[in-house]
Coordinates of C-alpha atoms in Angstrom, one line a residue:
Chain A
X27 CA -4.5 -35.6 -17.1
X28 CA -1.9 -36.4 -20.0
X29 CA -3.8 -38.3 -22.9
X30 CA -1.3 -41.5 -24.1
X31 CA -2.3 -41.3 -28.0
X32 CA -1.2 -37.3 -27.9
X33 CA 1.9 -35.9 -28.7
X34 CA 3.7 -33.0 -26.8
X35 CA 6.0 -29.7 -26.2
X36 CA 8.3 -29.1 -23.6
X37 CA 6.3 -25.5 -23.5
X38 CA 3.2 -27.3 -22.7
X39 CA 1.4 -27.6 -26.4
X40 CA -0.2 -30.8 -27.6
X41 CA -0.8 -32.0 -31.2
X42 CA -2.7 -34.8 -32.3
X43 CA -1.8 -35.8 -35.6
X44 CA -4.3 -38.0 -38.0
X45 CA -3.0 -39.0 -41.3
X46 CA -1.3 -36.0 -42.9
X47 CA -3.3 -33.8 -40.3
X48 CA -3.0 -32.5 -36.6
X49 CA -5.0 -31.0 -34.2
X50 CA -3.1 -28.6 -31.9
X51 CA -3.9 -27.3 -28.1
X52 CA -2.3 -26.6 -24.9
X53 CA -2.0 -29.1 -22.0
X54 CA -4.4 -29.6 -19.1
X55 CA -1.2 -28.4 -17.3
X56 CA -0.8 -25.4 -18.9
X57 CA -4.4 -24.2 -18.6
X58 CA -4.5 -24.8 -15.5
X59 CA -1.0 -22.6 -14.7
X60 CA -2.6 -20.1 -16.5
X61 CA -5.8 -19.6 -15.0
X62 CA -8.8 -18.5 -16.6
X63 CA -8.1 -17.6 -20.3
X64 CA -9.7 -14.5 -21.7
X65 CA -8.4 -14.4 -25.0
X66 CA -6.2 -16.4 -27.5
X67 CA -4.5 -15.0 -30.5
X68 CA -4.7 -17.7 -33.5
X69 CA -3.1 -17.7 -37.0
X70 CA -5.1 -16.9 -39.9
X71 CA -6.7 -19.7 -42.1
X72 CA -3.5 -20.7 -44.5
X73 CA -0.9 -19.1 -42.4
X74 CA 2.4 -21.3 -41.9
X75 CA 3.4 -22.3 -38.7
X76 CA 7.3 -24.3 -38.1
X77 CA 7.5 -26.7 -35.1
X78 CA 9.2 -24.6 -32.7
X79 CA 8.5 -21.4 -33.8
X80 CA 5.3 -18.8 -32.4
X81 CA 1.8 -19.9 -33.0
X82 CA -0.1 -17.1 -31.3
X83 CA -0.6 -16.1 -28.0
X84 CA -3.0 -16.5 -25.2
X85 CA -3.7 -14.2 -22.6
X86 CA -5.1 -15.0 -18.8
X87 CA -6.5 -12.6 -16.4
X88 CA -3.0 -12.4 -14.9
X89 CA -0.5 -12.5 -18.0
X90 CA -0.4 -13.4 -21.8
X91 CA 1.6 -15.8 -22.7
X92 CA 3.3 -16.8 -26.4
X93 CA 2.0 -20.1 -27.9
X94 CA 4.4 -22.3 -30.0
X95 CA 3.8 -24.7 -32.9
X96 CA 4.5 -28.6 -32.0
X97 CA 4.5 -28.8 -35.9
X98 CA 5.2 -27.9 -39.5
X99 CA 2.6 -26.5 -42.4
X100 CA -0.6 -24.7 -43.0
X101 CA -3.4 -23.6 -41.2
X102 CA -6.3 -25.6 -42.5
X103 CA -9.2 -24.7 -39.4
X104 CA -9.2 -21.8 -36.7
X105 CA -11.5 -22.8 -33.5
X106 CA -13.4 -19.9 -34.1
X107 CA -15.4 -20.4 -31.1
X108 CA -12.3 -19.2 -28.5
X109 CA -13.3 -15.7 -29.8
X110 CA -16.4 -15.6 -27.5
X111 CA -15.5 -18.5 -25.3
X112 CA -12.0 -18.8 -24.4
X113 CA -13.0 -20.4 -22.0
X114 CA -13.2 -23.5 -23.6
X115 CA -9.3 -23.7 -23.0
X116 CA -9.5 -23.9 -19.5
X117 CA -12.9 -26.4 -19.6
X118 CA -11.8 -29.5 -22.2
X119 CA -8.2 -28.7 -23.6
X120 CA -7.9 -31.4 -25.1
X121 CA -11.7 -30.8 -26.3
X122 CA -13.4 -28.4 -27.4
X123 CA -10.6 -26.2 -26.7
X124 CA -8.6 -26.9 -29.6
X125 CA -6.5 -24.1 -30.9
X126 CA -5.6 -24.8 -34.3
X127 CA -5.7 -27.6 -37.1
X128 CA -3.0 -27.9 -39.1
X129 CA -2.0 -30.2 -43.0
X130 CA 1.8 -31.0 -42.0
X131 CA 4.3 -30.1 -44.2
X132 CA 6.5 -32.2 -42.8
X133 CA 6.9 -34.5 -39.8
X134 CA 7.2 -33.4 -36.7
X135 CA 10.9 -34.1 -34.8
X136 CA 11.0 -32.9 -31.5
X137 CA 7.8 -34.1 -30.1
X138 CA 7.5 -35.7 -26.7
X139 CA 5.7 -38.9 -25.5
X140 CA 2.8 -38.7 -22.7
X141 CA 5.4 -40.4 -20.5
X142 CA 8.2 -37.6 -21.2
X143 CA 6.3 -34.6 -21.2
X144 CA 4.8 -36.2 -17.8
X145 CA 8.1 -35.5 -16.7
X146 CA 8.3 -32.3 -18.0
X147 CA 5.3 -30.6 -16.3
X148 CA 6.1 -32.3 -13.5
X149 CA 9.4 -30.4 -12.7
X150 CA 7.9 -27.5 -13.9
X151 CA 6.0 -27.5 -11.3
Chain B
X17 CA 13.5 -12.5 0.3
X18 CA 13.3 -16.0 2.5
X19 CA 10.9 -16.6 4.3
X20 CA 7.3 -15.7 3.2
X21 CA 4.8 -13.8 5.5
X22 CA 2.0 -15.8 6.5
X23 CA -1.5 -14.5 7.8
X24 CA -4.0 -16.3 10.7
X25 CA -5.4 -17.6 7.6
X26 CA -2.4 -19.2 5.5
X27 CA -2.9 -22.5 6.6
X28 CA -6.2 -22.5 6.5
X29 CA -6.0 -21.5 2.2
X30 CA -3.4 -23.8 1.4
X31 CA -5.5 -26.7 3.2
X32 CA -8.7 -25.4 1.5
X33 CA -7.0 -25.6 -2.5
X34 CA -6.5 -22.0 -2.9
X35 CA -3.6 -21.3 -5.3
X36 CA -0.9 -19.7 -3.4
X37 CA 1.6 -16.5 -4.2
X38 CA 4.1 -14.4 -2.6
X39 CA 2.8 -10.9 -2.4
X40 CA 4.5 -7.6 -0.9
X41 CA 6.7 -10.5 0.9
X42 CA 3.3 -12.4 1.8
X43 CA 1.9 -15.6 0.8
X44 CA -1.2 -15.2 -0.2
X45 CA -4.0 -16.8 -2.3
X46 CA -4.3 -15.5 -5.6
X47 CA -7.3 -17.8 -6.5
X48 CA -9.9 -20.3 -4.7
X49 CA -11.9 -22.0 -7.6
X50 CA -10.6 -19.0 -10.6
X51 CA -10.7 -15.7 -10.8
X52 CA -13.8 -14.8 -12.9
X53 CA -16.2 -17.2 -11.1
X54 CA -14.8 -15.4 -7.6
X55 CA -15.1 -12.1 -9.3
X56 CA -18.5 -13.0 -10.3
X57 CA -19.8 -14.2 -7.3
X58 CA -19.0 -11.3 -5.2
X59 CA -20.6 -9.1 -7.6
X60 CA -23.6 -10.7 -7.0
X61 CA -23.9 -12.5 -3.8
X62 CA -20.7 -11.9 -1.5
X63 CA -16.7 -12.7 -1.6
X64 CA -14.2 -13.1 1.5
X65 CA -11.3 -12.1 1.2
X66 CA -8.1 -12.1 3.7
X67 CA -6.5 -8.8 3.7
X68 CA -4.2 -9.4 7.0
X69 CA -1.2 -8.4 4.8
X70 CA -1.9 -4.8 5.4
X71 CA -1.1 -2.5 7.5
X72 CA -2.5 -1.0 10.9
X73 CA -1.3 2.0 13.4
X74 CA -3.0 3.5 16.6
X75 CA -2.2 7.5 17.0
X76 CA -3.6 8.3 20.5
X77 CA -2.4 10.6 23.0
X78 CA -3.0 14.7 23.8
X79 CA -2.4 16.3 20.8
X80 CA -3.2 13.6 18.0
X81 CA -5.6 14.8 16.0
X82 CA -3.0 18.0 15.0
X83 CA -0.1 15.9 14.8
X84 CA -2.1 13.3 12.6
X85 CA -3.1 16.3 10.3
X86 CA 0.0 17.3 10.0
X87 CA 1.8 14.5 8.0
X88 CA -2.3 12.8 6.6
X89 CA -4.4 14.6 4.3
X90 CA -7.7 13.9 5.7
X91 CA -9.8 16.8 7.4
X92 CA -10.0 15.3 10.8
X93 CA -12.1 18.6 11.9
X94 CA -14.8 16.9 10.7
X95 CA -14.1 13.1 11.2
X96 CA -16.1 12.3 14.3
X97 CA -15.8 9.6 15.9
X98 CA -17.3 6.3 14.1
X99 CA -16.6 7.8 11.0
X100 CA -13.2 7.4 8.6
X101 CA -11.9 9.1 5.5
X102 CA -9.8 8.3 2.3
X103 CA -6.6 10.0 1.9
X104 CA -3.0 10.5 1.1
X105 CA 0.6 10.8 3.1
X106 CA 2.3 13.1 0.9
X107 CA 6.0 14.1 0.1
X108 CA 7.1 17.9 0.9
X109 CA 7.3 17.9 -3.4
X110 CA 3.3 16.4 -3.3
X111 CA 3.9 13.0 -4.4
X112 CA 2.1 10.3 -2.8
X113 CA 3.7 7.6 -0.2
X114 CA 1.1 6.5 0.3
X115 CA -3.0 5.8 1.0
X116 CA -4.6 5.2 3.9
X117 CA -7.8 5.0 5.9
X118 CA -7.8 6.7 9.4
X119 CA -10.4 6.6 11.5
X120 CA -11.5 8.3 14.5
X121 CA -12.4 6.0 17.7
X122 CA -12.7 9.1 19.5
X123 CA -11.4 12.5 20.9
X124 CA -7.4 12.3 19.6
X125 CA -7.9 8.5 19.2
X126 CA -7.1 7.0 15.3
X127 CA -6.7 4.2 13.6
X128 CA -4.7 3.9 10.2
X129 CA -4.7 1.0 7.6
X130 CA -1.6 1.2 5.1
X131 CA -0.6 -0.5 2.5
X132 CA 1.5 -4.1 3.3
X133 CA 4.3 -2.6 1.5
X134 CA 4.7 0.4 3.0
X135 CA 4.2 -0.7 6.6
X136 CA 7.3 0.0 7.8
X137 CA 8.2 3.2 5.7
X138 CA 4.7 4.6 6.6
X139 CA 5.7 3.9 10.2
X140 CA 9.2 5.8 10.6
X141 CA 7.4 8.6 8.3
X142 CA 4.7 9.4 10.1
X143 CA 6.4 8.7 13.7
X144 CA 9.0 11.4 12.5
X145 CA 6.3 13.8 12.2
X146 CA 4.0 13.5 15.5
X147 CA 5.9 15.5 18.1
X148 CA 5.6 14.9 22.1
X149 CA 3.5 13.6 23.7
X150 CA 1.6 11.7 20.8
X151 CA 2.0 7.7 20.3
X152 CA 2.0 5.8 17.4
X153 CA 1.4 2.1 17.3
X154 CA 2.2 -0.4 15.0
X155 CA -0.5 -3.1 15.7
X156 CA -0.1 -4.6 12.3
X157 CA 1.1 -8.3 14.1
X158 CA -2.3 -7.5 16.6
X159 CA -4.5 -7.1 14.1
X160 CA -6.4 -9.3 11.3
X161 CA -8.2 -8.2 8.7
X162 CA -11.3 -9.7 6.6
X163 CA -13.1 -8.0 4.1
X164 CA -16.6 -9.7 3.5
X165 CA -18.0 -7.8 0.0
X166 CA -20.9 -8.6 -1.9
X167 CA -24.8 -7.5 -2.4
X168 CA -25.3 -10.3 0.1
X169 CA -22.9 -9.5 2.4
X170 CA -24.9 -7.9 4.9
X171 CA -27.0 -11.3 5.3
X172 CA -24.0 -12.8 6.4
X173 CA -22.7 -10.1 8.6
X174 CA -26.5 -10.2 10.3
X175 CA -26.4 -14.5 10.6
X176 CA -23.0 -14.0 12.4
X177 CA -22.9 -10.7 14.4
X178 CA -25.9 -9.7 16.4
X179 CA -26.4 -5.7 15.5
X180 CA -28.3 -3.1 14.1
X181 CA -26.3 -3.8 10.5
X182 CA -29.0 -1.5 8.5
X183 CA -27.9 1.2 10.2
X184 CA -23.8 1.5 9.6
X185 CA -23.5 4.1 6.7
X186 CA -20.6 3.7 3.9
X187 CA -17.4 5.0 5.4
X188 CA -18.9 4.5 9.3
X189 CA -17.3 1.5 11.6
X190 CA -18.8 0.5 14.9
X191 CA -16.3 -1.5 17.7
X192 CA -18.4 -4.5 18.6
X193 CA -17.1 -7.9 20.1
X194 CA -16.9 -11.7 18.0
X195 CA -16.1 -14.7 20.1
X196 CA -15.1 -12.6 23.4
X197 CA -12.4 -10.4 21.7
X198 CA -12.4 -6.9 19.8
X199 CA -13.9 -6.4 16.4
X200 CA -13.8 -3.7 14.5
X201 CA -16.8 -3.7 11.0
X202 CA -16.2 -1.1 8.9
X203 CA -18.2 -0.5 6.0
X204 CA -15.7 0.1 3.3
X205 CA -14.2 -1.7 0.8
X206 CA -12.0 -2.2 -2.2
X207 CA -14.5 -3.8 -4.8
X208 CA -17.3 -1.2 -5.7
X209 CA -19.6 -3.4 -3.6
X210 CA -21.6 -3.0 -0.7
X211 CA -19.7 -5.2 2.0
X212 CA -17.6 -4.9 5.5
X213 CA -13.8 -5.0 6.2
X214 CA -13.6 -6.8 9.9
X215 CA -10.6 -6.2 11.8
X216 CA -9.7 -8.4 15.3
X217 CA -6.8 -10.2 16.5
X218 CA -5.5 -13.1 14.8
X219 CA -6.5 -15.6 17.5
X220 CA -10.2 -14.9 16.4
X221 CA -9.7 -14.9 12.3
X222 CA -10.1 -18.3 11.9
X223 CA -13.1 -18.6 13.8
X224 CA -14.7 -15.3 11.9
X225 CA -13.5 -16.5 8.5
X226 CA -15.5 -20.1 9.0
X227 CA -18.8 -18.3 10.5
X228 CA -18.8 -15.9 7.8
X229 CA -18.6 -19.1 5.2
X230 CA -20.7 -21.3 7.1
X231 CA -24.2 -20.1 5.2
X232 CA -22.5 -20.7 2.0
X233 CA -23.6 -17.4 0.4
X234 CA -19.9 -15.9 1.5
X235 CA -17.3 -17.6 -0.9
X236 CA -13.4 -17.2 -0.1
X237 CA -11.7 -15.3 -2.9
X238 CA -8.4 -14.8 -3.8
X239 CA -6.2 -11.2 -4.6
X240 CA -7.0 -12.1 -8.2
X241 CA -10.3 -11.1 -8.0
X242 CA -9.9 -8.2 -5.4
X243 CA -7.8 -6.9 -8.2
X244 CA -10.1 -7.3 -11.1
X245 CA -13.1 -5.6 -8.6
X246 CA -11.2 -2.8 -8.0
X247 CA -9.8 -2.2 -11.2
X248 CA -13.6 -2.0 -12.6
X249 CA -14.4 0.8 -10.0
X250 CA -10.9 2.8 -11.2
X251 CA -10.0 2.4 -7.3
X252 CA -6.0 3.0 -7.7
X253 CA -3.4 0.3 -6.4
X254 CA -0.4 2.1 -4.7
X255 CA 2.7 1.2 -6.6
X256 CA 1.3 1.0 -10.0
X257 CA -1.2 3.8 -10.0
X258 CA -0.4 5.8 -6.8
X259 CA 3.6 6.3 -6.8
X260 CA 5.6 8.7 -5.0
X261 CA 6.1 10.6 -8.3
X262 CA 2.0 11.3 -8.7
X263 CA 0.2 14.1 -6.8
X264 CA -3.6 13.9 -5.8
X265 CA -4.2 16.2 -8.4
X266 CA -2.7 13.6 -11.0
X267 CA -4.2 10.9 -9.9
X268 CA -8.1 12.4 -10.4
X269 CA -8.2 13.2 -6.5
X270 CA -7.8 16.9 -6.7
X271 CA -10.8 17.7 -4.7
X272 CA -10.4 14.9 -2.2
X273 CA -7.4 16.9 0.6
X274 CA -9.7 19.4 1.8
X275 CA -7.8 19.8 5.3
X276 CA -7.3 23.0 6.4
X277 CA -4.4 21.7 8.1
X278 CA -0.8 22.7 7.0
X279 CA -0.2 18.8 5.8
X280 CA 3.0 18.1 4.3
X281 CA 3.1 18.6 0.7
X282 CA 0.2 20.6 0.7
X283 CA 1.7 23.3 -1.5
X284 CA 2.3 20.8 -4.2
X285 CA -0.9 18.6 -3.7
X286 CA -2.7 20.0 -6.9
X287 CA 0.5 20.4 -9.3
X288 CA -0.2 18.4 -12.6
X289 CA 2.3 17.4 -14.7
X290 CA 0.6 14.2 -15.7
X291 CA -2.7 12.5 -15.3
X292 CA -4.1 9.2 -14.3
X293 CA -6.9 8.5 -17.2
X294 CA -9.4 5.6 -17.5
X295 CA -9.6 3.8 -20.8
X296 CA -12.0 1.0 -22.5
X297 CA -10.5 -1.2 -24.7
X298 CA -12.8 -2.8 -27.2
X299 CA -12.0 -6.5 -27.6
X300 CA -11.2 -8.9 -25.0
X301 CA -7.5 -8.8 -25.3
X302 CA -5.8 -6.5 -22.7
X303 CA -3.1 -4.2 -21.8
X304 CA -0.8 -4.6 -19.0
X305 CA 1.1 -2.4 -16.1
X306 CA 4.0 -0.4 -18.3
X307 CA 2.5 -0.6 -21.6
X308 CA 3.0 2.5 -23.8
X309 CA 0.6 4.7 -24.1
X310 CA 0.4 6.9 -27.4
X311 CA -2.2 9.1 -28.8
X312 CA -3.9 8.0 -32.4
X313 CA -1.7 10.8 -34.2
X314 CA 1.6 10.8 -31.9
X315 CA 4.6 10.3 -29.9
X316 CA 4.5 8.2 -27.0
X317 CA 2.8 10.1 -23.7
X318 CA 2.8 7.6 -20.8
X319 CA 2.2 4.4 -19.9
X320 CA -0.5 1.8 -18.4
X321 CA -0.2 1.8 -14.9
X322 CA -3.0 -1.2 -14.4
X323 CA -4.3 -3.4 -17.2
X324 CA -7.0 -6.4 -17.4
X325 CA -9.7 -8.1 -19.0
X326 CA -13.2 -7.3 -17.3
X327 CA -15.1 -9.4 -16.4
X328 CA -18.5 -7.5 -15.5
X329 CA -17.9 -5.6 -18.7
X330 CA -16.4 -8.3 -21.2
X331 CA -14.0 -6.0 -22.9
X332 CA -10.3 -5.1 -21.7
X333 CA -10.1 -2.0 -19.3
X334 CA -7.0 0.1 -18.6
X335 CA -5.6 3.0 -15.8
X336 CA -3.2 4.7 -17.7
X337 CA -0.5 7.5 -16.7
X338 CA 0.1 10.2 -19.5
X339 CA 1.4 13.6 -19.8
X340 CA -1.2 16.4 -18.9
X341 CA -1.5 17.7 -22.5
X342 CA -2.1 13.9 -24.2
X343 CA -4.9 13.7 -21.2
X344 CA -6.6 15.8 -23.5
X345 CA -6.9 13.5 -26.0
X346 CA -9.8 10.7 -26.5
X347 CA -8.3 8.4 -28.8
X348 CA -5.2 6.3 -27.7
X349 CA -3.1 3.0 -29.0
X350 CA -1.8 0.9 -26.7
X351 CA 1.4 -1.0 -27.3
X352 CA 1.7 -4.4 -25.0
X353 CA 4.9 -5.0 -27.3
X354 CA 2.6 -8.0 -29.4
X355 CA 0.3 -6.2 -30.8
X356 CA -1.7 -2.7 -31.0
X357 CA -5.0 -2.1 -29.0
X358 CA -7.1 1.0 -29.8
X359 CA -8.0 2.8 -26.6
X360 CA -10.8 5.5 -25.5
X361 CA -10.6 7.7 -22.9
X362 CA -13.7 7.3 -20.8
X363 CA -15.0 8.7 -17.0
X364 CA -14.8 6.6 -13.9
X365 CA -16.1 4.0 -12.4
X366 CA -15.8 1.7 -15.4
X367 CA -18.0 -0.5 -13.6
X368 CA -21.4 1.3 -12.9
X369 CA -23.4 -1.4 -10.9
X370 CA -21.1 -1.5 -7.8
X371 CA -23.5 -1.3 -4.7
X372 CA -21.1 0.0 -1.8
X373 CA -23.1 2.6 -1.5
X374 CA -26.6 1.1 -1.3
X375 CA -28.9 2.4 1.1
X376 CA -29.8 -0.1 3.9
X377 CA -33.3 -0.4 6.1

């Protein structure tokens, strides 16, 4: 399941930007190489984040794992709900499992299509 | 290594969507539908798991019972037959090589179940120490074993096997039949719950596993989930926990080699040096296997030996290793390298609902 109007990471992130805005998450691949998440570590409200560079970190029953940013600029919205319901990740990732929303700073540059990161996950396989 | 270990059962995960993983040289399922809801379901109604990985001897023959005692910690003076015991192989210097089961079929009659990773080392160990007269059996590639665990697993083991089930205490086994061949149900476990570990050969495992799941109260579960069960119940994993550097004494099993036998390592059984604690971890995030392990004012005094989310509990749990004087201590950081985690020292089982021992009838 790899939304078209998404953009993506080779480390299995998504973003999906609106105007001068994006929503950020990880793949339906990479929650379900994870396995069930029982905690994610977000960014404070206003925090930078550079495309490319660590966003957090999200732990599974079996490992924790860094996140990384598919973009540039500020945290404008933590999904506050992944405190009691991580959850959420694993259930609608490109959903209700949202990570973080970000205002871009600047456009992204290394981003993938739905077609390459296809690709991608599938040789990570 | 390159070719994986299968089990009776291998085929039938991989064609069943269990998610598959080498383990001690095995492939084995770590998951069915996820770990939490497999966890969750066998702490309510009843998980099957295949455990054919580990390990099985036979020690039979005149003179068993001393030579057994003399390399196995258990008190076999008072393991009659039907019944088995919890114990240790032990280094001359104390440290554990291992745990094991044995049980007693009957007069100098045992049977021991090893860990799948020491197999072959518990083998040469143990042969080297039985004398004359006394053989020893590895019936590992004879034997299968399924462990069927759950509050509801004795509804199941009544819809498949006829039997007085009511009446097999915690730690007892009886040696019944299933589909014409030999089938040992024990009632032990490794999850805290009340449930059975069958053992038969492997031409029968198929047929036990599908009659067990057939009801559809009995879910198959994956070593994800036996390993968040036992961590809850503070049962120790050999290799992490257990090593051959930890005595009985460290590990909280002090009390536990009661033989009056002259076992080897007995003189250094109760040494301390270091203790295996238990610590609750507030929030949901967790610490993992060689985490440091300081005290809230201190230098570093161990480290985490087994580390996970739990689920019954909804916080983080911890078994840590640290030096017998920071034991002392109630307050502890952890360091998983990202961040910090405050840690309290707190008394075994972590998990206080477990119903292994449930009385029956």
């Amino acid at each position: 399941m790899i939304p078209g109007d998404l953009k993506y990471t080779k480390s299995h992130e998504w973003a999906r930007i609106e105007g001068d805005t994006a929503v950020v998450g990880i793949t339906d691949f990479a929650q379900e190489q994870l396995g069930d998440i029982t905690f994610v570590d977000l960014p404070a409200l206003g925090a930078g984040l550079t495309e490319g560079a660590e966003l957090g970190s999200i732990e599974s029953v079996k490992a924790a794992s860094d996140l990384y940013s598919p973009v540039t600029g500020e945290v404008s919205a933590v999904n506050e709900a992944l405190a009691s319901e991580p959850e959420l990740v694993n259930r609608e990732p490109y959903g209700r499992g949202w990570l973080v929303k970000v205002k871009l700073a600047a456009a992204p540059e290394n981003l993938l299509s739905a077609g390459d990161y296809e690709a991608v996950a599938a040789s990570d396989h | 290594m390159d070719t994986m270990l299968t089990t009776p059962l291998t085929g039938w995960h991989a064609a069943h969507g269990a998610k598959m993983v080498p383990f001690a040289g095995w492939e084995m399922p770590v998951q069915y539908e996820g770990i939490l809801a497999e966890h969750a379901w066998t702490r309510s109604e009843a998980g099957l798991f295949d455990i054919c990985h580990m390990g099985e001897f036979t020690v039979r023959g005149a003179g068993a019972k001393d030579a057994l005692s003399r390399v196995a910690t258990q008190n076999l003076d008072t393991l009659a037959p039907g019944k088995c015991r919890y114990g240790f192989l032990l280094s001359p210097a104390g440290g554990i090589l291992d745990d094991l089961i044995v049980y007693c079929r009957g007069a100098d009659d045992y049977l021991l179940v090893v860990n799948a990773a020491r197999t072959a080392h518990d083998f040469a160990w143990i042969g080297s120490h039985l004398g004359a007269g006394v053989e020893l059996a590895d019936i590992s590639g004879a034997t299968a074993k399924i462990d069927l665990q759950g509050p509801k697993s004795f509804t199941v083991l009544s819809e498949v096997l006829d039997g007085d089930w009511k009446a097999l205490k915690y730690f007892n086994f009886v040696e019944t039949s299933f589909a014409g061949a030999p089938l040992i149900v024990s009632r032990t476990g490794y999850t805290g719950e009340l449930g059975v570990e069958f053992f038969c050969p492997p031409e029968t495992a198929v047929a036990l596993w599908e009659e067990c799941l057939a009801g559809g109260v009995a879910r198959p579960c994956g070593l994800g989930a036996r390993d968040t069960l036992r961590l809850e119940m503070g049962y120790p994993l050999y290799g992490q926990d257990l090593t051959e550097t930890t005595t009985p004494a460290e590990a909280g099993y002090g009390t536990l080699p009661a033989s009056p036998a002259q076992y080897v390592g007995k003189a250094n059984a109760s040494a301390v040096r270091s203790r295996l604690i238990a610590l609750t971890i507030p929030g949901r995030r967790a610490a993992r296997t060689h985490d440091a392990v300081l005290p809230a004012a201190g230098e570093a005094a161990g480290e985490v030996t087994s580390g996970s989310f739990a689920p019954s509990l909804g916080h983080a749990i911890a078994l840590a290793r640290v030096s017998a004087k920071a034991a002392e201590e109630t307050d502890f950081l952890i360091d998983t390298g990202r961040t910090r985690l405050e840690a309290k020292r707190t008394e075994l089982p972590f998990y206080k609902g477990g119903t292994a021992r449930m009385k029956l009838g």
